[in-house]
Short mmCIF file of C-alpha atoms in Angstrom, two decimals:
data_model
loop_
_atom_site.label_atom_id
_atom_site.label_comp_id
_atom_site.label_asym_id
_atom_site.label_seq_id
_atom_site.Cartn_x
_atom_site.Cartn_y
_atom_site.Cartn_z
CA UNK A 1 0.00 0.00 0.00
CA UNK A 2 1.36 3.37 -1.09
CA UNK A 3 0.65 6.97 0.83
CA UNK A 4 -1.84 7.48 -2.14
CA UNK A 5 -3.70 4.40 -1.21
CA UNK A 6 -3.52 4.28 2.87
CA UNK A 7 -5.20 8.56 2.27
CA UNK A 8 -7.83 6.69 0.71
CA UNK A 9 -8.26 3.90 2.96
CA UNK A 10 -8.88 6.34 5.66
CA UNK A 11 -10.90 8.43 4.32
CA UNK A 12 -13.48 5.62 4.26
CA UNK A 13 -12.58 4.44 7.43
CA UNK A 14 -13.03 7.55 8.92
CA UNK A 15 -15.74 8.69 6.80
CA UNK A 16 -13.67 11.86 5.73
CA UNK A 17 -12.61 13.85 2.05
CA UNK A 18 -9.62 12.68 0.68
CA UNK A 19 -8.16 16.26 1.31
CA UNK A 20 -8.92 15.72 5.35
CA UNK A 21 -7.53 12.39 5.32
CA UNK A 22 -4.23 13.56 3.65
CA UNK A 23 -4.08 16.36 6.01
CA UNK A 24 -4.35 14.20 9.29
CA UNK A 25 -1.58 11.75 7.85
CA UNK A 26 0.81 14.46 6.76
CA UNK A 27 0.26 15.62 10.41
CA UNK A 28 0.83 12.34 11.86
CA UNK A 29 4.23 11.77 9.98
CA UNK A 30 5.37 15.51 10.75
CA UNK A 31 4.96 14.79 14.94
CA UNK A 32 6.38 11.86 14.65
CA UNK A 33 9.41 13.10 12.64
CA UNK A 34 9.65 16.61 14.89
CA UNK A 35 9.35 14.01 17.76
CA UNK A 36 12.37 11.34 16.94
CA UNK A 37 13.99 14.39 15.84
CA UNK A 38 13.67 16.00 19.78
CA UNK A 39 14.82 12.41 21.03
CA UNK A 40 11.52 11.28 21.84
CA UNK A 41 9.52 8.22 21.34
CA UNK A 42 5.72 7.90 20.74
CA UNK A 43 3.80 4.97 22.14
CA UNK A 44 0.72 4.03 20.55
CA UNK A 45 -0.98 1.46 22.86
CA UNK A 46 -1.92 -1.89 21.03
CA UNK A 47 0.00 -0.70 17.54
CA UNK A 48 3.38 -0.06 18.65
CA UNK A 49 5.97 2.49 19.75
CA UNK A 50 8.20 4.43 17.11
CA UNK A 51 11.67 5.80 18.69
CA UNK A 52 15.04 6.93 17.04
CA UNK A 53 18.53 4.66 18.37
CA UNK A 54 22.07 5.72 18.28
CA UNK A 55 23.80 3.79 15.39
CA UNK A 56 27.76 3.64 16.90
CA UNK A 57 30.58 4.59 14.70
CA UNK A 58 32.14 1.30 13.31
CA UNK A 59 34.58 0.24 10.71
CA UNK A 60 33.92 -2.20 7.23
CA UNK A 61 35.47 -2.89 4.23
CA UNK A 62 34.59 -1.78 0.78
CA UNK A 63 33.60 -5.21 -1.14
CA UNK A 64 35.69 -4.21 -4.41
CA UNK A 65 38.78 -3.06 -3.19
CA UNK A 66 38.80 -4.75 0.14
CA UNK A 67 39.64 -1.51 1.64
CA UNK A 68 38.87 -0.58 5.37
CA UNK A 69 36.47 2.17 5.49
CA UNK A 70 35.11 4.30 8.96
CA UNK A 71 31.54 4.30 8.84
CA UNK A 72 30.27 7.72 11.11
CA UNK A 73 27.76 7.33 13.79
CA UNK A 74 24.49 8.19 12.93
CA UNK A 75 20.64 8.06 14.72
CA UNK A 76 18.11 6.18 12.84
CA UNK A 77 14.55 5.46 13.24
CA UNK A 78 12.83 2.25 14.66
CA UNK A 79 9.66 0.56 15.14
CA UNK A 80 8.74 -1.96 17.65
CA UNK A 81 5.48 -3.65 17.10
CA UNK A 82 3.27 -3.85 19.87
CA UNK A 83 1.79 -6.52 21.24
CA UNK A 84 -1.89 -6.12 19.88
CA UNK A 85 -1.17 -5.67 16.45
CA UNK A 86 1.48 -8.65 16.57
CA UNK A 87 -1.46 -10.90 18.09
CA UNK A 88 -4.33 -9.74 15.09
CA UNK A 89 -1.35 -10.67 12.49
CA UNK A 90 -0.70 -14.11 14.18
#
């Protein structure tokens, strides 16, 4: 399902224009974002909590040249499923 499709979705679930729909989702992933971005998490009870990790600096090799290479630390984002949704998939 693309962003296209999942605006759609809920504006049937939710009984709400297209336009509204988009609007509420763009929201969503803008908190979210400002929120991982502040070093936050956000829980959503039953669906799952989204929160950003420390990725440590670390060292690999290039698979052409064999090389060592430094690879720089970096934050990314996760998602941990909670146990609701993981139980309605199962």
């Amino acid at each position: 399902m693309n962003k296209s499709e999942l605006i759609v979705a809920l504006a049937q679930k939710a009984e709400l224009s297209k336009k509204d729909a988009e609007k509420a989702l763009n929201a969503f992933v803008e908190v979210v974002t400002e929120t991982l971005k502040a070093g936050d998490k956000v829980q959503l009870v039953g669906f799952g909590t989204f929160e950003s990790k420390e990725r440590p600096a670390r060292t690999a090799r290039n698979p052409r040249t064999g090389e060592e290479i430094t690879i720089a630390a970096s934050k990314t984002a996760s998602f941990k499923v909670g146990k609701a949704l993981k139980d309605s998939i199962n």
